[in-house]
XYZ file of C-alpha atoms in Angstrom:
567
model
C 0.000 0.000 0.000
C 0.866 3.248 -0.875
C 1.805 5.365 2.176
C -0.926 7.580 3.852
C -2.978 6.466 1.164
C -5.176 5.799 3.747
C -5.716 8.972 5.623
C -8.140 10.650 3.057
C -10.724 7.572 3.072
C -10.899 6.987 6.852
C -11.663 10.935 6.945
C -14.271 10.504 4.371
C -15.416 7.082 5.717
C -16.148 8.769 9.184
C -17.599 11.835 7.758
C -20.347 9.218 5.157
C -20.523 6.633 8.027
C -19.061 4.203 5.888
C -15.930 1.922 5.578
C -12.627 2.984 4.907
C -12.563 -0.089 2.388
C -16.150 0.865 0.683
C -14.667 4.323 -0.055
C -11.371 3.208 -1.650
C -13.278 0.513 -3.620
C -15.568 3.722 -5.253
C -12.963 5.685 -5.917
C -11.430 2.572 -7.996
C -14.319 3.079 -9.786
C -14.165 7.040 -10.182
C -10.260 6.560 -11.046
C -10.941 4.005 -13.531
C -13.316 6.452 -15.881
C -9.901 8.744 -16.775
C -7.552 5.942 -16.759
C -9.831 4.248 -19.238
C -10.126 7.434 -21.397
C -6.210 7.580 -21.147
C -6.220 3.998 -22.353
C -8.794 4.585 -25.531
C -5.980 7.294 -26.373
C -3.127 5.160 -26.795
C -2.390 4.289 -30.092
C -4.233 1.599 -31.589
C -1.190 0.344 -33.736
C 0.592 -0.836 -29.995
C -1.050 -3.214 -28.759
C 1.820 -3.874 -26.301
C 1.586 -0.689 -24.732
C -2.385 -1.006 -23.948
C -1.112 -4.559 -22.160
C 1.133 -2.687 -20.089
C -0.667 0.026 -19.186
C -3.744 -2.398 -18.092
C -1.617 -4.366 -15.655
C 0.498 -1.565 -14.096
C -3.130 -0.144 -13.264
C -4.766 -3.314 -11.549
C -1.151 -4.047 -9.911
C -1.328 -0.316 -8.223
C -5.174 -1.033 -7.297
C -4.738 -4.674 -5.647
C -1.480 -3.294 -3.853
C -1.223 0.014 -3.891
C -4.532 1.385 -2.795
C -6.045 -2.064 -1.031
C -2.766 -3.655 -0.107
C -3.706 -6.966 -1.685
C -0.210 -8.691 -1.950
C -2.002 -12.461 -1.126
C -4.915 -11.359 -3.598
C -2.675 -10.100 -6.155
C -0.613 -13.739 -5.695
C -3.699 -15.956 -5.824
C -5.236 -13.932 -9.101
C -1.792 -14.683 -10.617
C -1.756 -18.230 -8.976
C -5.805 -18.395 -11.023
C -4.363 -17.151 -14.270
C -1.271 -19.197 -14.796
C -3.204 -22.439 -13.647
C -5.898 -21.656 -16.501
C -3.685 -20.798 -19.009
C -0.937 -24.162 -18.245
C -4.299 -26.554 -18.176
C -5.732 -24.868 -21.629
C -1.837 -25.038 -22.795
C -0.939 -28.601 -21.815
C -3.702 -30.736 -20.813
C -4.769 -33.074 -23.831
C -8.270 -34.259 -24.637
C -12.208 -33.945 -23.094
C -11.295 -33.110 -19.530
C -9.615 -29.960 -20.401
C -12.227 -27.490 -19.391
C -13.899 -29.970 -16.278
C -10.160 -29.646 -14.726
C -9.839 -25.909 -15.489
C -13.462 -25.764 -14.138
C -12.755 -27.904 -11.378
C -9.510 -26.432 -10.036
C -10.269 -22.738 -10.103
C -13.802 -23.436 -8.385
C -12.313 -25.278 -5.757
C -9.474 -22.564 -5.426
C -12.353 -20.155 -4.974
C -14.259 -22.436 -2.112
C -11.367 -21.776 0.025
C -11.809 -18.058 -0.565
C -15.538 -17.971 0.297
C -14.516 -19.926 3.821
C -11.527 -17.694 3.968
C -14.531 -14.430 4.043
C -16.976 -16.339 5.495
C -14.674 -17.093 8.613
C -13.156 -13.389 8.978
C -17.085 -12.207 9.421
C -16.567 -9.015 7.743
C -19.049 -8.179 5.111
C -17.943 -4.704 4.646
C -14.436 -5.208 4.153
C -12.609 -5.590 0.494
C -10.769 -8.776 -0.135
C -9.571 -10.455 -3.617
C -13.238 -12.787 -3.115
C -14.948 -10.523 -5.412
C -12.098 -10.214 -8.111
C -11.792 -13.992 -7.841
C -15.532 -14.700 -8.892
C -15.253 -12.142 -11.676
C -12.035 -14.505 -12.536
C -13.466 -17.508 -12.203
C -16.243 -16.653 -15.285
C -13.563 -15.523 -17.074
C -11.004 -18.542 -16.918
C -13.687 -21.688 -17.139
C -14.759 -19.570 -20.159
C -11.617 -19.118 -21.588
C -10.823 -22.888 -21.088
C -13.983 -23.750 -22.869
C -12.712 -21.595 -25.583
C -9.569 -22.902 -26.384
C -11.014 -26.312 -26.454
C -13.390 -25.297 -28.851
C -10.909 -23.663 -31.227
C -9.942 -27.224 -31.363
C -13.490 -28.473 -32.685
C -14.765 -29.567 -35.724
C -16.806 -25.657 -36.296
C -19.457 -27.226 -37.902
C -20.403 -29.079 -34.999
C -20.678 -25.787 -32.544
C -23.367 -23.657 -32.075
C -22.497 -19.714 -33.034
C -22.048 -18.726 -30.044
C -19.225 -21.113 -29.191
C -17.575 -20.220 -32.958
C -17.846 -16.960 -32.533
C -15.699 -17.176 -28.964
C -13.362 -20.389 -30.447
C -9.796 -19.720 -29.949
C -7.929 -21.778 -32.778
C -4.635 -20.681 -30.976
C -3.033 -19.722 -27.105
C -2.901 -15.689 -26.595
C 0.472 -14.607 -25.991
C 1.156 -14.414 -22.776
C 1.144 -11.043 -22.579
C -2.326 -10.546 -24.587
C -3.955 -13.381 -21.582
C -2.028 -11.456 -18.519
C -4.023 -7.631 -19.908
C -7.230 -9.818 -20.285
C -7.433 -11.070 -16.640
C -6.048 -7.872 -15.470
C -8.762 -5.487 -17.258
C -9.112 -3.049 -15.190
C -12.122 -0.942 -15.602
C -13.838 -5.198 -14.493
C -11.221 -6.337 -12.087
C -12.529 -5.897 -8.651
C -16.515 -6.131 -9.873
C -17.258 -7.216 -13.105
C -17.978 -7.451 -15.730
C -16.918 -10.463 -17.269
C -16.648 -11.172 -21.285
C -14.474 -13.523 -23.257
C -10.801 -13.835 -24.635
C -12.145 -13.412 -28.211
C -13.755 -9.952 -27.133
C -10.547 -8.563 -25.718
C -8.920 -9.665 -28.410
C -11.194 -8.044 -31.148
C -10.775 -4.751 -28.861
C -7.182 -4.666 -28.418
C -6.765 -5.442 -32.041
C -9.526 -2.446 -32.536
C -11.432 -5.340 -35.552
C -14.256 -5.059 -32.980
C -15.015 -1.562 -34.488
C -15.098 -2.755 -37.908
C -18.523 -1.752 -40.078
C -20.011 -5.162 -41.006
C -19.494 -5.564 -44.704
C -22.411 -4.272 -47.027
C -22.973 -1.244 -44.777
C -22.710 2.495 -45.344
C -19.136 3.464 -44.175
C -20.830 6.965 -43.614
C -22.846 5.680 -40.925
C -20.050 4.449 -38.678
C -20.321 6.148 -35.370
C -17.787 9.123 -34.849
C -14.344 8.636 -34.253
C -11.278 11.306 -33.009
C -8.468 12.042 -35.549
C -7.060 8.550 -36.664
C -8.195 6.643 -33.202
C -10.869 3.454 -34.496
C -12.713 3.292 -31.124
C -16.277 5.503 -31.616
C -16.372 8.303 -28.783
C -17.597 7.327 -26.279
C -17.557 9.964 -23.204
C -21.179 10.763 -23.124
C -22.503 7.495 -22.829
C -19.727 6.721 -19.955
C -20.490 9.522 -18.046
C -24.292 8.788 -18.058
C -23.362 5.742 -16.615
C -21.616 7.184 -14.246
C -23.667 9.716 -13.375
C -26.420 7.019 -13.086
C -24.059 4.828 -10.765
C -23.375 7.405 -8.306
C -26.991 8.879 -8.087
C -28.151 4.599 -7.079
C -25.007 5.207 -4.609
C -26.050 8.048 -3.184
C -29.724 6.620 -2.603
C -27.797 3.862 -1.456
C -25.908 5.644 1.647
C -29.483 8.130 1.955
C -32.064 5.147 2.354
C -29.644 2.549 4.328
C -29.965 4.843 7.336
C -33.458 3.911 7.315
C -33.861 0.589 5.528
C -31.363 -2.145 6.696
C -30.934 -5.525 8.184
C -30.209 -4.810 11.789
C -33.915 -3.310 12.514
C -35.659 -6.383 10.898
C -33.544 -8.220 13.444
C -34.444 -6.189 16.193
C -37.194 -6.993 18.568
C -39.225 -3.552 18.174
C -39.831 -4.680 14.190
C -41.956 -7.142 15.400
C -44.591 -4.330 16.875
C -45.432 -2.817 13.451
C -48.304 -4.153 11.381
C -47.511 -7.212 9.152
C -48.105 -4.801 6.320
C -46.049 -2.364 7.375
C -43.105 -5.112 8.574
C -43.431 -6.675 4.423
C -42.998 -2.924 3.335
C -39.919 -3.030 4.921
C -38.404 -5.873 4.304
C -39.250 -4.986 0.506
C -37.529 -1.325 0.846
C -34.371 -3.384 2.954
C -34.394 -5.246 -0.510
C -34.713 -2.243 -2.584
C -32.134 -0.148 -0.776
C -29.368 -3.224 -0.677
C -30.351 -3.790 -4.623
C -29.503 -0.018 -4.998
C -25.733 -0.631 -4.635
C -25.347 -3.393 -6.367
C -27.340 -1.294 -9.165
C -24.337 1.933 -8.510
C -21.234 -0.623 -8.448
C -22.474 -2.209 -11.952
C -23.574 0.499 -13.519
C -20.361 2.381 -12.841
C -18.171 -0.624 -14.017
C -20.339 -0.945 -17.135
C -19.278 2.461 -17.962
C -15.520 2.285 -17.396
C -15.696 -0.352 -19.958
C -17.564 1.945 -22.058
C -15.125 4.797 -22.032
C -12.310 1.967 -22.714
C -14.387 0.997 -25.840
C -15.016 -2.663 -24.969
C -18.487 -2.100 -24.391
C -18.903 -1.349 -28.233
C -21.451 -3.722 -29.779
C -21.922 -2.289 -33.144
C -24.318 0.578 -34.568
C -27.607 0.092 -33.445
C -30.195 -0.677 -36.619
C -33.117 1.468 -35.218
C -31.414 4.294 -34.342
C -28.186 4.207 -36.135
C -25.986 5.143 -33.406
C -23.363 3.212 -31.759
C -24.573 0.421 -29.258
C -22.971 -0.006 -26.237
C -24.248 -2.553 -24.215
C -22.021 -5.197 -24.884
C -21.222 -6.101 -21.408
C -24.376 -4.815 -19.726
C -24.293 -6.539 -16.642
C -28.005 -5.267 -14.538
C -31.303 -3.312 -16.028
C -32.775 -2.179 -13.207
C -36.262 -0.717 -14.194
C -36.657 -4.603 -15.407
C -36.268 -5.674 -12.042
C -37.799 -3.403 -10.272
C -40.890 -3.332 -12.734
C -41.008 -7.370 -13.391
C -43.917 -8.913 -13.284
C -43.157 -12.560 -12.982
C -40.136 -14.053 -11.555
C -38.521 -14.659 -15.546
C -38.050 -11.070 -15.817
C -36.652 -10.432 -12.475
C -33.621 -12.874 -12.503
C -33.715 -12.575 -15.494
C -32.233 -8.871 -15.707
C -30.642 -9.382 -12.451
C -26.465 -10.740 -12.866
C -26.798 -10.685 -16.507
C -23.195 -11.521 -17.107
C -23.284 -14.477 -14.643
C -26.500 -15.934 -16.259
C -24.937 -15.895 -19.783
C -21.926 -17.646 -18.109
C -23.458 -20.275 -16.602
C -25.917 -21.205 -19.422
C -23.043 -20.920 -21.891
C -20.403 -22.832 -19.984
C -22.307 -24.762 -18.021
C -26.154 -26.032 -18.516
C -25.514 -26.073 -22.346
C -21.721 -27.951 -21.694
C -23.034 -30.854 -19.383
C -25.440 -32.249 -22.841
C -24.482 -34.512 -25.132
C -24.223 -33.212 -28.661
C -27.761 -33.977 -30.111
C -29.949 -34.139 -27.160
C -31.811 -31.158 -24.990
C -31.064 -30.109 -21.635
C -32.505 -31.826 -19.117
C -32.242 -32.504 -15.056
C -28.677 -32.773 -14.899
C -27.905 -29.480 -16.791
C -30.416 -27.975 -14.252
C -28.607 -29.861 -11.353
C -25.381 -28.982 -12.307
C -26.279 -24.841 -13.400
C -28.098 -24.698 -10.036
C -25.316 -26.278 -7.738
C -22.509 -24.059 -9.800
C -24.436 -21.331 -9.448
C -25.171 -21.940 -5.423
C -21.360 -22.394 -4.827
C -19.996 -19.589 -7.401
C -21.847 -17.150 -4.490
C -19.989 -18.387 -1.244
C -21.133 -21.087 1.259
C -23.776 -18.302 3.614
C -26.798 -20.706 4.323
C -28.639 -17.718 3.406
C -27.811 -17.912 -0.290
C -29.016 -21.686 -0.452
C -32.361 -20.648 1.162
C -33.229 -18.119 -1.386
C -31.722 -20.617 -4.024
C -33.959 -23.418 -3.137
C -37.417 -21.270 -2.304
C -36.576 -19.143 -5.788
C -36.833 -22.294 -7.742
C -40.315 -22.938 -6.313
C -41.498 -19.621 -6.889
C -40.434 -19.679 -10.752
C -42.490 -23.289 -10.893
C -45.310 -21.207 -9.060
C -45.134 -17.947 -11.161
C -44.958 -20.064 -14.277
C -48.167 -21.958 -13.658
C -49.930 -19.165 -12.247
C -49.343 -17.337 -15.540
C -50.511 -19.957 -17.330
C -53.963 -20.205 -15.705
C -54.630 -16.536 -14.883
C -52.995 -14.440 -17.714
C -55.813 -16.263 -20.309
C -58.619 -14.743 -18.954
C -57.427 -11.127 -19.470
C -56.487 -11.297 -23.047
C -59.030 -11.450 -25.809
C -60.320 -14.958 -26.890
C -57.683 -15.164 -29.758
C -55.059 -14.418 -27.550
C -53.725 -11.454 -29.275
C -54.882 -8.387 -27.098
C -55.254 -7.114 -23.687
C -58.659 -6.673 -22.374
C -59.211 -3.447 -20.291
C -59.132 -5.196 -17.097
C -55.720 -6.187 -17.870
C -54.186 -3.581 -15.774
C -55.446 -4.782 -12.661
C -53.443 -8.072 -13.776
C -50.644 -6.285 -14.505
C -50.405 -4.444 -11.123
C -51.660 -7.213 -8.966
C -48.443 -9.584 -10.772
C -46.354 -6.810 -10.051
C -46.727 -6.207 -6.273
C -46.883 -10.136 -6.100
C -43.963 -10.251 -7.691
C -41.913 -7.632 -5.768
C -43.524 -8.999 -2.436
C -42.461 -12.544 -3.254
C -39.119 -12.193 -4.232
C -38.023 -9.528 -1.279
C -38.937 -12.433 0.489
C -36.744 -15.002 -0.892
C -33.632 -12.160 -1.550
C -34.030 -11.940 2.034
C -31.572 -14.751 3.076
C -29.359 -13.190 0.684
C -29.048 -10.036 2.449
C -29.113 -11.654 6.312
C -26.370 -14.927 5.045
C -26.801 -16.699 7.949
C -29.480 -19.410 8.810
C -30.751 -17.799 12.110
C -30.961 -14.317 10.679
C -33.077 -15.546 7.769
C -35.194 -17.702 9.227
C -36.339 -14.880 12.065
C -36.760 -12.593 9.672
C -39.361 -14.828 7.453
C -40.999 -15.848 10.597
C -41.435 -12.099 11.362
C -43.981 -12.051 8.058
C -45.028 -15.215 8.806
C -43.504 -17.191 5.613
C -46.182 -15.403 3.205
C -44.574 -16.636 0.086
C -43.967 -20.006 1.380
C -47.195 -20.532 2.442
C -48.845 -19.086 -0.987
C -46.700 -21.570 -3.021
C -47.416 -24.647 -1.047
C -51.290 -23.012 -1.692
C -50.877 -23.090 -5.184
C -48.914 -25.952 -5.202
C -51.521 -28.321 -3.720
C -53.644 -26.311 -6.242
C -52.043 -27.813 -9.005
C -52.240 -31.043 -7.918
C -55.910 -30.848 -7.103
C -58.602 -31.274 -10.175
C -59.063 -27.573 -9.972
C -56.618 -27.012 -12.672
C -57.984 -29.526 -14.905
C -61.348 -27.042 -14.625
C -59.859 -23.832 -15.214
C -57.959 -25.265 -17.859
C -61.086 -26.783 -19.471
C -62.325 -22.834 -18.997
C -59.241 -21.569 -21.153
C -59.910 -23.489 -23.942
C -63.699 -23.458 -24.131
C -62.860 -19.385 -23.946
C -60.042 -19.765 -26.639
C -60.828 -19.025 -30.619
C -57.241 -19.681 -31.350
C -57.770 -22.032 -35.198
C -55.866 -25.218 -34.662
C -53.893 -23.962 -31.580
C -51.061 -26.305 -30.754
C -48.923 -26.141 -27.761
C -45.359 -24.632 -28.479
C -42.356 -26.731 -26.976
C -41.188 -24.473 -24.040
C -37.808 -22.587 -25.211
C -36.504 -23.406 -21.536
C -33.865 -25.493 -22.692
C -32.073 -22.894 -24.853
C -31.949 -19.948 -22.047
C -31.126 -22.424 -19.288
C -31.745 -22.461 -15.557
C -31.733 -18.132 -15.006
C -29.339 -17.924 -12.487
C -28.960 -21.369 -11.842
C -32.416 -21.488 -10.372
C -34.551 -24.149 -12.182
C -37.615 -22.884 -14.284
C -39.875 -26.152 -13.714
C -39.173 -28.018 -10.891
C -41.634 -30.279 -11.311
C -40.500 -31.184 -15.035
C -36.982 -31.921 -13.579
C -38.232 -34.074 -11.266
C -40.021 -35.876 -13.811
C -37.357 -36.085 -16.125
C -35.000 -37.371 -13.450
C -37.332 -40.277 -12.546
C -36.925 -41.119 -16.409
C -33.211 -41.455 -16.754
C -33.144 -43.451 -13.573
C -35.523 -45.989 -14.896
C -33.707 -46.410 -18.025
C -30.352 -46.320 -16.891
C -31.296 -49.073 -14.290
C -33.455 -50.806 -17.289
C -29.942 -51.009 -18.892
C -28.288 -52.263 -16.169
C -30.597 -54.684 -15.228
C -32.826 -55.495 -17.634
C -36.212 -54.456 -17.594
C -36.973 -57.758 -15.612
C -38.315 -56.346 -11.931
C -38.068 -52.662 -12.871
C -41.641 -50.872 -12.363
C -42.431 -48.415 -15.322
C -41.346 -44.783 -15.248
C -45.531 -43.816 -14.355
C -45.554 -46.463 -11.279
C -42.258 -45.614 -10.544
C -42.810 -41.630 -10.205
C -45.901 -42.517 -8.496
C -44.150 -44.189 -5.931
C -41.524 -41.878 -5.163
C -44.355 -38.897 -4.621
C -46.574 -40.524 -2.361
C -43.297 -41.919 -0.553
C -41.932 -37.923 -0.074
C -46.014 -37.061 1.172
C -46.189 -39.481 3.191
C -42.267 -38.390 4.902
C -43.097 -34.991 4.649
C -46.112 -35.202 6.433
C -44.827 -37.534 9.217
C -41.951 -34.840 9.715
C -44.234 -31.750 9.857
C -42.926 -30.482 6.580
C -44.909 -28.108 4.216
C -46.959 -30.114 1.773
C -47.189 -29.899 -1.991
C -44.173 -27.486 -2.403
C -42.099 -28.103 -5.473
C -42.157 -32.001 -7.299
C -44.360 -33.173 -4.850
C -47.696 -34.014 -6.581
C -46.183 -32.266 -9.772
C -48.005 -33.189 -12.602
């Protein structure tokens, strides 16, 4: 660490009532806005240069401002393990050992934070996840570069590397430093196409006179104005941030007083403690996103509607879609962008066999990487496990309710529509505050006092409609949909599911998984076996249903949540 580097953030930390840490990890954020102008301005013809200049800024921020000699050691430590297993290991495994070895590398960073019990404190955990998205990727990328291309889907040819970076080319592309300490992440092949400026090429067949503007001979677009409204947005969600946690935050939910306000007024709360957290999470993103937007990597072409430049390449949160979502698909689903790409690209759609569609075990897998890419708090397997339920709930509650406030045909919204659309919405909101929740508390104890002070609303409501669904009453309002319906020859559309993956590791259709599960058992043990003795997948998932009722019920548990009764 630099010396007295120090002195100016405890003064400001004392005068904002933050910590010293907090501070210096915003003004990494501030710094990184000129640094990354200065780094557009080098010339475009040395690459070598822009490499240099990107690691001599991340070394001075791990050591010189946080005094992160162990972080900056275990980053390196991350790096040249990805880059010796992508350069030497021969064969399938290649990516599961990359995979494998900087996830468990991470593990003993989350129990490293989770042990030192000091949430507000900056340690190389964070860098380390971004790293961790970027290395498995880059791993699957060099194996892929050594693919037949015809047998990869776009996506993975567009990211294939047919050769190892240079050394120097990987170091700058780990070290990025307008991402390093928060995100976000993006491939090899992206750096590569920016340091090399062919990311800024005009695709061929357009107008050259509608490229975006450029300054003298420099091939990155300007792109100051869209970087600063980023990060004027970022610090205006940061201020809210350090206005509203005065008010709004987790220590009053776990004091006794909260329990002598109304229930309405204690889930009001609890949604604005959710709100207010979500708030700096939207400031740190949005500020990051725009650092790599004044850089230039955030270029992702000229948009065709407005023919301007487009740069939400590495868009990371959009928070009016969270905050206005209306079923739980929308709200993870523009929550972590970055991290949901990662894991459906490198993970649910890597764990299928060429030629079949995702099933169970690409769910299994997403959700359990997803679950231990966050850290080992009980909290965040609480809100893992109840947001999977929810999705299952939101899903079929759309299905059964949305109907009847659309026109016959299906292509309209009826007037009463709006009620729909603000009832969903406050459901919505409610529900999920509820499950982020855990999230926000970590621990077990926490969490659970704080859903008992609502009295487990959402819990209860899904085991409501779960039971629901199991009961003939959806076979009637079902039979009301399509007596209602004026759809000609209206067939069911296979559920694009598969492609997008679990969002946020979190499983879409419980239920389904469940069901598909039970089938892969039976006919792996029919191969095994024979089919001599083997009950058929129906009797089979029959059994296994009444068998979890029957412990569920004997234990106390809630009834009908999740596969239970699934049909």
């Amino acid at each position: 660490m630099l010396p007295y580097i120090d002195v100016p953030f405890a003064y400001g930390a004392n005068a904002l009532g933050s910590s010293t840490d907090e501070l210096k990890l915003i003004f990494s954020f501030l710094l990184s806005y000129p640094l990354a102008a200065l780094l557009k301005r080098l010339p475009d013809n040395n690459p070598k240069l822009k490499n240099y200049f990107i690691i001599g800024v991340s070394v001075f921020y791990l050591v010189g401002l946080f005094d992160l000699w162990a972080g900056l050691a275990l980053l390196v430590t991350d790096a040249l393990a990805a880059y010796l297993i992508a350069a030497y290991v021969e064969g399938p495994y290649m990516p599961w050992i990359g995979f494998v070895v900087l996830m468990g590398h991470m593990s003993v960073s989350h129990i490293g934070r989770a042990r030192a019990a000091s949430p507000s404190s900056v340690d190389i955990t964070g860098a380390q996840m971004v790293m961790v998205m970027k290395l498995t990727a880059f791993c699957w990328n060099v194996w892929d570069g050594k693919q037949d291309q015809a047998g990869l889907t776009d996506y993975q040819r567009d990211r294939a590397l047919k050769e190892l970076p240079s050394p120097l080319d990987f170091a700058a592309y780990v070290a990025f430093f307008p991402s390093l300490m928060a995100g976000p992440a993006f491939d090899f092949a992206d750096y590569k196409r920016w340091l090399e400026t062919s990311m800024f090429d005009m695709p061929a067949g357009s107008d050259p006179a509608k490229a975006p503007p450029t300054r003298k001979k420099r091939r990155i677009p300007r792109s100051g104005t869209p970087a600063m409204i980023n990060l004027a947005t970022g610090i205006a969600w940061i201020l809210a941030f350090l206005q509203f946690d005065k008010y709004f935050n987790p220590a009053f939910v776990l004091a006794d007083k909260f329990w002598s306000y109304k229930l309405v007024t204690r889930i009001f709360y609890i949604y604005m403690m959710n709100l207010v957290m979500r708030m700096k999470y939207y400031g740190v993103w949005t500020m990051t996103e725009g650092a790599c937007i004044m850089a230039g990597i955030g270029y992702k072409g000229v948009d065709p509607k407005t023919g301007k430049a487009s740069w939400d390449r590495l868009t990371n949160i959009k928070p009016l879609g969270v905050e206005l979502a209306q079923n739980s698909h929308a709200y993870l689903g523009n929550w972590n962008i970055n991290t949901n790409n990662w894991l459906r690209n490198y993970m649910y759609l890597r764990v299928t066999p060429k030629g079949k569609k995702p099933g169970f075990r690409a769910t299994l897998a997403t959700f359990f990487t997803s679950a231990f890419w966050h850290g080992f708090y009980s909290g965040y397997y609480l809100s893992f496990l109840l947001a999977a339920f929810v999705q299952n709930t939101s899903k079929n509650a759309r299905r059964l309710v949305r109907p009847f406030f659309m026109t016959p045909d299906g292509t309209q919204a009826l007037p009463r529509k709006r009620y729909y659309d603000i009832f969903s919405w406050v459901l919505t909101q409610a529900t999920f505050s509820f499950v982020t929740t855990p999230f926000i508390l970590l621990t077990m104890s926490s969490s659970l006092r704080a859903w008992s002070s609502v009295y487990f609303y959402p819990i209860i409501g899904v085991t409501l409609a779960g039971a629901f669904t199991a009961s003939p009453g959806k076979k009637w309002i079902q039979s009301k949909i399509k007596a209602r319906s004026t759809r000609p020859g209206m067939q069911r559309v296979e559920s694009m599911d598969h492609l997008a993956g679990a969002t946020l590791g979190v499983p879409s259709d419980p239920g389904k998984e469940f069901d598909e599960m039970v089938d892969e058992i039976v006919i792996e043990v029919k191969k095994r076996r024979g089919s001599k003795g083997v009950p058929d997948v129906a009797e089979l998932r029959q059994q296994v249903k009444e068998n979890l009722f029957t412990k569920a019920k004997s234990e106390g548990g809630l009834e009908g949540i999740g596969i239970a009764k699934t049909q």
